[in-house]
Amino acid sequence: MERLDKILASQGTLSRRDVKELIRKGLVMVNGVVVKDSSQKIDENKDVVVLNGEEISLKKHIYIMLNKPQGVVSASESEQDETVVDLVPDSLYRKGLFPAGRLDKDTTGFVLITDDGDFAHKILSPKNHIFKTYIAGLDHSLGTAEIEMLENGITLADGTVLKEAKVEILEDGDKPFVKIMICEGKYHQVKRMFAAAGNKVISLHRSKMGNLELDSTLKPGECREITKEELILVQSNKNV
Ligand code: URA
């Protein structure tokens, strides 16, 4: 049980003072009844709170899937650039959102945005072997020796050690497309891996985190909440 004003202020952009004012004006309803007492206790698991006609999500944490477009940075705030958190609509926005793992500015695809630090740590820690799947467009075809090299894990010229990856050719030819799965997220990792194999990444798209595919109905820049069942898939390190 938590105070009504505290719950509302922790969900979105409103300060506790703004919340108190809205409550005083009669713009907040709990279970269909206008409540003017900011200190009323709310049960997050069963009460329905409506602010200005819109139902407020009372969940402790939120998990959002974004189809990141190019040109947007994987950060919570930036002076120069639009961020992935800027793309979260008001209905899903709350304080403390951040991307769980970064994609480069020119990489597209699945970014998981949350306010749950423990969850982010869990899915990003290489120890947990949660694979992130990328589709990379390459500059030229990839030989078996190069695939083997990436699959065995490599040490880059600067001494960075990269764990083994899984590589599959999706479309062969002059400008092939390959699927690559990695379970760590070092800086420019996929680009550096292919560079070490004598190739160049022309385009990069993250299609999957753990066993959860990016929802194909999300257009670039669109996001939606991840369901409880889907959250289990994100944390799955069994490759299915
Ligand atoms: N590897 C990269 O090189 N870039 C990304 O954005 C993600 C993985």
CSV table of N, CA and C in Angstrom, one decimal, residues 104-210:
chain,number,residue,atom,x,y,z
A,104,ASP,N,24.4,1.5,-31.4
A,104,ASP,CA,25.0,2.6,-32.0
A,104,ASP,C,23.9,3.5,-32.6
A,105,LYS,N,24.3,4.8,-32.8
A,105,LYS,CA,23.3,5.7,-33.4
A,105,LYS,C,22.8,5.3,-34.8
A,106,ASP,N,23.7,4.6,-35.5
A,106,ASP,CA,23.2,4.1,-36.9
A,106,ASP,C,22.6,2.7,-36.9
A,107,THR,N,22.6,2.1,-35.7
A,107,THR,CA,22.0,0.7,-35.6
A,107,THR,C,20.5,0.8,-35.4
A,108,THR,N,19.8,-0.1,-36.0
A,108,THR,CA,18.3,0.0,-35.8
A,108,THR,C,17.9,-1.3,-35.0
A,109,GLY,N,16.6,-1.3,-34.6
A,109,GLY,CA,16.0,-2.5,-34.0
A,109,GLY,C,15.7,-2.4,-32.6
A,110,PHE,N,15.7,-3.6,-32.0
A,110,PHE,CA,15.2,-3.8,-30.6
A,110,PHE,C,16.0,-3.2,-29.5
A,111,VAL,N,15.4,-2.2,-28.9
A,111,VAL,CA,16.0,-1.6,-27.6
A,111,VAL,C,14.9,-1.8,-26.5
A,112,LEU,N,15.4,-2.4,-25.4
A,112,LEU,CA,14.5,-2.6,-24.3
A,112,LEU,C,14.7,-1.4,-23.3
A,113,ILE,N,13.7,-0.7,-23.0
A,113,ILE,CA,13.7,0.4,-22.1
A,113,ILE,C,13.0,0.1,-20.9
A,114,THR,N,13.6,0.4,-19.7
A,114,THR,CA,13.0,0.0,-18.5
A,114,THR,C,13.4,1.0,-17.4
A,115,ASP,N,12.8,0.8,-16.2
A,115,ASP,CA,13.3,1.6,-15.0
A,115,ASP,C,13.7,0.6,-13.9
A,116,ASP,N,14.0,-0.7,-14.4
A,116,ASP,CA,14.4,-1.7,-13.5
A,116,ASP,C,15.9,-2.1,-13.7
A,117,GLY,N,16.7,-1.5,-12.8
A,117,GLY,CA,18.2,-1.7,-12.9
A,117,GLY,C,18.6,-3.2,-12.7
A,118,ASP,N,18.0,-3.9,-11.8
A,118,ASP,CA,18.4,-5.3,-11.6
A,118,ASP,C,18.1,-6.1,-12.8
A,119,PHE,N,16.9,-5.9,-13.4
A,119,PHE,CA,16.6,-6.7,-14.6
A,119,PHE,C,17.6,-6.4,-15.7
A,120,ALA,N,17.9,-5.1,-15.9
A,120,ALA,CA,18.9,-4.7,-17.0
A,120,ALA,C,20.2,-5.4,-16.7
A,121,HIS,N,20.6,-5.4,-15.5
A,121,HIS,CA,21.9,-6.1,-15.2
A,121,HIS,C,21.9,-7.6,-15.5
A,122,LYS,N,20.7,-8.2,-15.2
A,122,LYS,CA,20.6,-9.6,-15.4
A,122,LYS,C,20.7,-10.0,-16.9
A,123,ILE,N,20.0,-9.2,-17.7
A,123,ILE,CA,20.0,-9.5,-19.2
A,123,ILE,C,21.3,-9.1,-19.9
A,124,LEU,N,22.0,-8.2,-19.3
A,124,LEU,CA,23.2,-7.7,-20.0
A,124,LEU,C,24.5,-8.4,-19.5
A,125,SER,N,24.5,-8.9,-18.3
A,125,SER,CA,25.7,-9.5,-17.8
A,125,SER,C,26.1,-10.7,-18.7
A,126,PRO,N,27.3,-10.7,-19.2
A,126,PRO,CA,27.8,-11.8,-20.1
A,126,PRO,C,27.7,-13.2,-19.4
A,127,LYS,N,27.8,-13.1,-18.1
A,127,LYS,CA,27.8,-14.4,-17.3
A,127,LYS,C,26.5,-15.1,-17.5
A,128,ASN,N,25.4,-14.4,-17.8
A,128,ASN,CA,24.1,-15.1,-17.9
A,128,ASN,C,23.8,-15.6,-19.3
A,129,HIS,N,24.8,-15.3,-20.2
A,129,HIS,CA,24.7,-15.9,-21.6
A,129,HIS,C,23.3,-15.6,-22.3
A,130,ILE,N,22.8,-14.4,-22.2
A,130,ILE,CA,21.6,-14.1,-22.9
A,130,ILE,C,22.0,-13.5,-24.3
A,131,PHE,N,21.6,-14.3,-25.3
A,131,PHE,CA,22.1,-13.9,-26.6
A,131,PHE,C,21.3,-12.7,-27.2
A,132,LYS,N,22.0,-11.8,-27.8
A,132,LYS,CA,21.3,-10.7,-28.6
A,132,LYS,C,21.6,-11.1,-30.1
A,133,THR,N,20.5,-11.0,-30.9
A,133,THR,CA,20.7,-11.4,-32.3
A,133,THR,C,20.7,-10.2,-33.2
A,134,TYR,N,21.6,-10.1,-34.1
A,134,TYR,CA,21.7,-9.0,-35.0
A,134,TYR,C,21.7,-9.5,-36.4
A,135,ILE,N,21.1,-8.7,-37.3
A,135,ILE,CA,21.2,-8.9,-38.7
A,135,ILE,C,22.2,-7.9,-39.3
A,136,ALA,N,23.3,-8.4,-39.8
A,136,ALA,CA,24.3,-7.4,-40.3
A,136,ALA,C,24.4,-7.5,-41.9
A,137,GLY,N,24.4,-6.4,-42.5
A,137,GLY,CA,24.6,-6.3,-44.0
A,137,GLY,C,26.1,-6.1,-44.1
A,138,LEU,N,26.8,-6.9,-44.9
A,138,LEU,CA,28.2,-6.9,-45.0
A,138,LEU,C,28.7,-6.3,-46.3
A,139,ASP,N,29.9,-5.9,-46.4
A,139,ASP,CA,30.5,-5.3,-47.6
A,139,ASP,C,30.8,-6.3,-48.6
A,140,HIS,N,31.2,-7.5,-48.2
A,140,HIS,CA,31.5,-8.6,-49.1
A,140,HIS,C,31.3,-10.0,-48.4
A,141,SER,N,31.4,-11.0,-49.3
A,141,SER,CA,31.0,-12.3,-48.7
A,141,SER,C,31.9,-12.8,-47.6
A,142,LEU,N,31.4,-13.7,-46.8
A,142,LEU,CA,32.2,-14.1,-45.6
A,142,LEU,C,32.5,-15.6,-45.8
A,143,GLY,N,33.8,-15.9,-45.7
A,143,GLY,CA,34.3,-17.3,-45.9
A,143,GLY,C,34.1,-18.1,-44.7
A,144,THR,N,34.2,-19.4,-44.9
A,144,THR,CA,34.1,-20.4,-43.8
A,144,THR,C,35.2,-20.1,-42.7
A,145,ALA,N,36.4,-19.8,-43.1
A,145,ALA,CA,37.4,-19.5,-42.1
A,145,ALA,C,37.1,-18.4,-41.2
A,146,GLU,N,36.5,-17.3,-41.8
A,146,GLU,CA,36.1,-16.1,-41.0
A,146,GLU,C,35.0,-16.5,-40.1
A,147,ILE,N,34.0,-17.2,-40.6
A,147,ILE,CA,32.9,-17.6,-39.7
A,147,ILE,C,33.4,-18.4,-38.5
A,148,GLU,N,34.3,-19.3,-38.8
A,148,GLU,CA,34.9,-20.2,-37.7
A,148,GLU,C,35.6,-19.3,-36.7
A,149,MET,N,36.3,-18.3,-37.2
A,149,MET,CA,37.1,-17.4,-36.3
A,149,MET,C,36.1,-16.7,-35.4
A,150,LEU,N,35.0,-16.2,-35.9
A,150,LEU,CA,34.1,-15.4,-35.1
A,150,LEU,C,33.4,-16.4,-34.1
A,151,GLU,N,33.2,-17.6,-34.6
A,151,GLU,CA,32.5,-18.6,-33.7
A,151,GLU,C,33.3,-19.1,-32.6
A,152,ASN,N,34.6,-19.0,-32.8
A,152,ASN,CA,35.5,-19.5,-31.7
A,152,ASN,C,35.9,-18.4,-30.7
A,153,GLY,N,35.5,-17.2,-31.0
A,153,GLY,CA,35.9,-16.1,-30.1
A,153,GLY,C,37.2,-15.5,-30.5
A,154,ILE,N,37.4,-14.2,-30.4
A,154,ILE,CA,38.6,-13.6,-30.9
A,154,ILE,C,39.2,-12.6,-29.9
A,155,THR,N,40.5,-12.3,-30.1
A,155,THR,CA,41.1,-11.3,-29.3
A,155,THR,C,41.5,-10.2,-30.4
A,156,LEU,N,41.0,-9.0,-30.1
A,156,LEU,CA,41.2,-7.9,-31.1
A,156,LEU,C,42.6,-7.4,-30.9
A,157,ALA,N,43.1,-6.6,-31.9
A,157,ALA,CA,44.4,-6.1,-31.9
A,157,ALA,C,44.7,-5.3,-30.6
A,158,ASP,N,43.7,-4.6,-30.1
A,158,ASP,CA,43.9,-3.8,-28.9
A,158,ASP,C,43.8,-4.7,-27.6
A,159,GLY,N,43.7,-6.0,-27.7
A,159,GLY,CA,43.7,-6.9,-26.6
A,159,GLY,C,42.3,-7.2,-26.1
A,160,THR,N,41.3,-6.6,-26.6
A,160,THR,CA,39.9,-6.9,-26.2
A,160,THR,C,39.6,-8.4,-26.5
A,161,VAL,N,39.2,-9.1,-25.6
A,161,VAL,CA,38.8,-10.5,-25.8
A,161,VAL,C,37.3,-10.6,-26.0
A,162,LEU,N,36.9,-11.2,-27.1
A,162,LEU,CA,35.5,-11.4,-27.4
A,162,LEU,C,35.1,-12.8,-27.4
A,163,LYS,N,34.0,-13.1,-26.6
A,163,LYS,CA,33.5,-14.5,-26.5
A,163,LYS,C,33.0,-15.0,-27.8
A,164,GLU,N,32.8,-16.3,-27.9
A,164,GLU,CA,32.3,-16.9,-29.1
A,164,GLU,C,31.0,-16.4,-29.6
A,165,ALA,N,30.8,-16.3,-30.9
A,165,ALA,CA,29.5,-15.9,-31.4
A,165,ALA,C,28.9,-17.0,-32.2
A,166,LYS,N,27.6,-16.8,-32.6
A,166,LYS,CA,27.0,-17.8,-33.5
A,166,LYS,C,26.7,-17.0,-34.8
A,167,VAL,N,27.2,-17.6,-35.9
A,167,VAL,CA,27.0,-16.8,-37.2
A,167,VAL,C,26.3,-17.7,-38.2
A,168,GLU,N,25.4,-17.1,-38.9
A,168,GLU,CA,24.7,-17.9,-40.0
A,168,GLU,C,24.5,-16.9,-41.2
A,169,ILE,N,24.8,-17.5,-42.3
A,169,ILE,CA,24.6,-16.6,-43.5
A,169,ILE,C,23.1,-16.7,-43.9
A,170,LEU,N,22.5,-15.5,-44.0
A,170,LEU,CA,21.0,-15.5,-44.4
A,170,LEU,C,20.8,-15.3,-45.9
A,171,GLU,N,21.7,-14.5,-46.5
A,171,GLU,CA,21.6,-14.2,-47.9
A,171,GLU,C,23.0,-14.0,-48.4
A,172,ASP,N,23.5,-14.9,-49.3
A,172,ASP,CA,24.8,-14.8,-49.7
A,172,ASP,C,24.9,-13.9,-51.0
A,173,GLY,N,26.1,-13.6,-51.4
A,173,GLY,CA,26.3,-12.8,-52.6
A,173,GLY,C,27.3,-11.7,-52.3
A,174,ASP,N,27.3,-10.7,-53.2
A,174,ASP,CA,28.3,-9.6,-53.1
A,174,ASP,C,28.2,-8.8,-51.8
A,175,LYS,N,26.9,-8.6,-51.5
A,175,LYS,CA,26.6,-7.8,-50.3
A,175,LYS,C,25.7,-8.7,-49.4
A,176,PRO,N,26.3,-9.6,-48.7
A,176,PRO,CA,25.5,-10.6,-48.0
A,176,PRO,C,24.9,-10.1,-46.7
A,177,PHE,N,23.9,-10.8,-46.2
A,177,PHE,CA,23.3,-10.5,-44.9
A,177,PHE,C,23.5,-11.7,-44.0
A,178,VAL,N,24.0,-11.5,-42.8
A,178,VAL,CA,24.3,-12.6,-41.9
A,178,VAL,C,23.6,-12.3,-40.6
A,179,LYS,N,23.3,-13.4,-39.9
A,179,LYS,CA,22.8,-13.3,-38.5
A,179,LYS,C,23.9,-13.6,-37.6
A,180,ILE,N,24.1,-12.8,-36.6
A,180,ILE,CA,25.1,-13.0,-35.6
A,180,ILE,C,24.5,-12.9,-34.2
A,181,MET,N,24.9,-13.8,-33.4
A,181,MET,CA,24.3,-13.8,-32.0
A,181,MET,C,25.5,-13.7,-31.0
A,182,ILE,N,25.4,-12.7,-30.1
A,182,ILE,CA,26.5,-12.5,-29.1
A,182,ILE,C,25.8,-12.3,-27.8
A,183,CYS,N,26.6,-12.7,-26.7
A,183,CYS,CA,26.0,-12.6,-25.4
A,183,CYS,C,26.7,-11.6,-24.5
A,184,GLU,N,27.5,-10.7,-25.2
A,184,GLU,CA,28.1,-9.6,-24.4
A,184,GLU,C,27.9,-8.3,-25.3
A,185,GLY,N,28.1,-7.2,-24.7
A,185,GLY,CA,27.7,-5.9,-25.5
A,185,GLY,C,28.9,-4.9,-25.4
A,186,LYS,N,30.0,-5.3,-25.9
A,186,LYS,CA,31.2,-4.4,-25.8
A,186,LYS,C,31.0,-3.3,-26.9
A,187,TYR,N,31.7,-2.2,-26.7
A,187,TYR,CA,31.6,-1.1,-27.6
A,187,TYR,C,31.8,-1.5,-29.1
A,188,HIS,N,30.8,-1.2,-29.9
A,188,HIS,CA,30.9,-1.5,-31.4
A,188,HIS,C,31.2,-2.9,-31.6
A,189,GLN,N,30.7,-3.8,-30.8
A,189,GLN,CA,31.2,-5.2,-30.8
A,189,GLN,C,31.1,-5.9,-32.2
A,190,VAL,N,29.9,-5.8,-32.7
A,190,VAL,CA,29.6,-6.6,-34.0
A,190,VAL,C,30.5,-6.0,-35.1
A,191,LYS,N,30.6,-4.6,-35.2
A,191,LYS,CA,31.3,-4.0,-36.2
A,191,LYS,C,32.8,-4.3,-36.1
A,192,ARG,N,33.3,-4.4,-34.8
A,192,ARG,CA,34.7,-4.7,-34.6
A,192,ARG,C,35.0,-6.2,-34.9
A,193,MET,N,34.0,-7.0,-34.7
A,193,MET,CA,34.2,-8.5,-34.9
A,193,MET,C,34.4,-8.7,-36.4
A,194,PHE,N,33.5,-8.1,-37.2
A,194,PHE,CA,33.6,-8.3,-38.7
A,194,PHE,C,34.8,-7.6,-39.2
A,195,ALA,N,35.2,-6.5,-38.6
A,195,ALA,CA,36.4,-5.8,-39.1
A,195,ALA,C,37.6,-6.7,-38.9
A,196,ALA,N,37.6,-7.4,-37.7
A,196,ALA,CA,38.7,-8.3,-37.4
A,196,ALA,C,38.7,-9.5,-38.4
A,197,ALA,N,37.6,-9.8,-38.9
A,197,ALA,CA,37.5,-10.9,-39.9
A,197,ALA,C,37.7,-10.3,-41.3
A,198,GLY,N,38.2,-9.1,-41.5
A,198,GLY,CA,38.5,-8.5,-42.8
A,198,GLY,C,37.3,-8.0,-43.5
A,199,ASN,N,36.1,-7.8,-42.9
A,199,ASN,CA,34.9,-7.4,-43.6
A,199,ASN,C,34.5,-6.0,-43.0
A,200,LYS,N,33.3,-5.6,-43.4
A,200,LYS,CA,32.8,-4.3,-42.9
A,200,LYS,C,31.3,-4.4,-42.8
A,201,VAL,N,30.8,-3.9,-41.7
A,201,VAL,CA,29.3,-3.9,-41.5
A,201,VAL,C,28.8,-2.6,-42.2
A,202,ILE,N,27.8,-2.8,-43.1
A,202,ILE,CA,27.2,-1.7,-43.8
A,202,ILE,C,25.9,-1.3,-43.1
A,203,SER,N,25.2,-2.3,-42.6
A,203,SER,CA,24.0,-2.0,-41.8
A,203,SER,C,23.9,-3.0,-40.7
A,204,LEU,N,23.2,-2.5,-39.6
A,204,LEU,CA,23.1,-3.4,-38.4
A,204,LEU,C,21.7,-3.2,-37.8
A,205,HIS,N,21.1,-4.3,-37.5
A,205,HIS,CA,19.7,-4.3,-37.0
A,205,HIS,C,19.6,-5.4,-35.9
A,206,ARG,N,19.2,-5.0,-34.6
A,206,ARG,CA,19.0,-6.0,-33.6
A,206,ARG,C,17.6,-6.5,-33.7
A,207,SER,N,17.5,-7.9,-33.9
A,207,SER,CA,16.2,-8.5,-34.2
A,207,SER,C,15.6,-9.2,-33.0
A,208,LYS,N,16.5,-9.5,-32.0
A,208,LYS,CA,16.0,-10.4,-30.9
A,208,LYS,C,16.8,-10.2,-29.7
A,209,MET,N,16.2,-10.2,-28.5
A,209,MET,CA,16.9,-10.2,-27.2
A,209,MET,C,16.5,-11.5,-26.5
A,210,GLY,N,17.5,-12.3,-26.1
A,210,GLY,CA,17.1,-13.6,-25.6
A,210,GLY,C,16.3,-14.3,-26.6
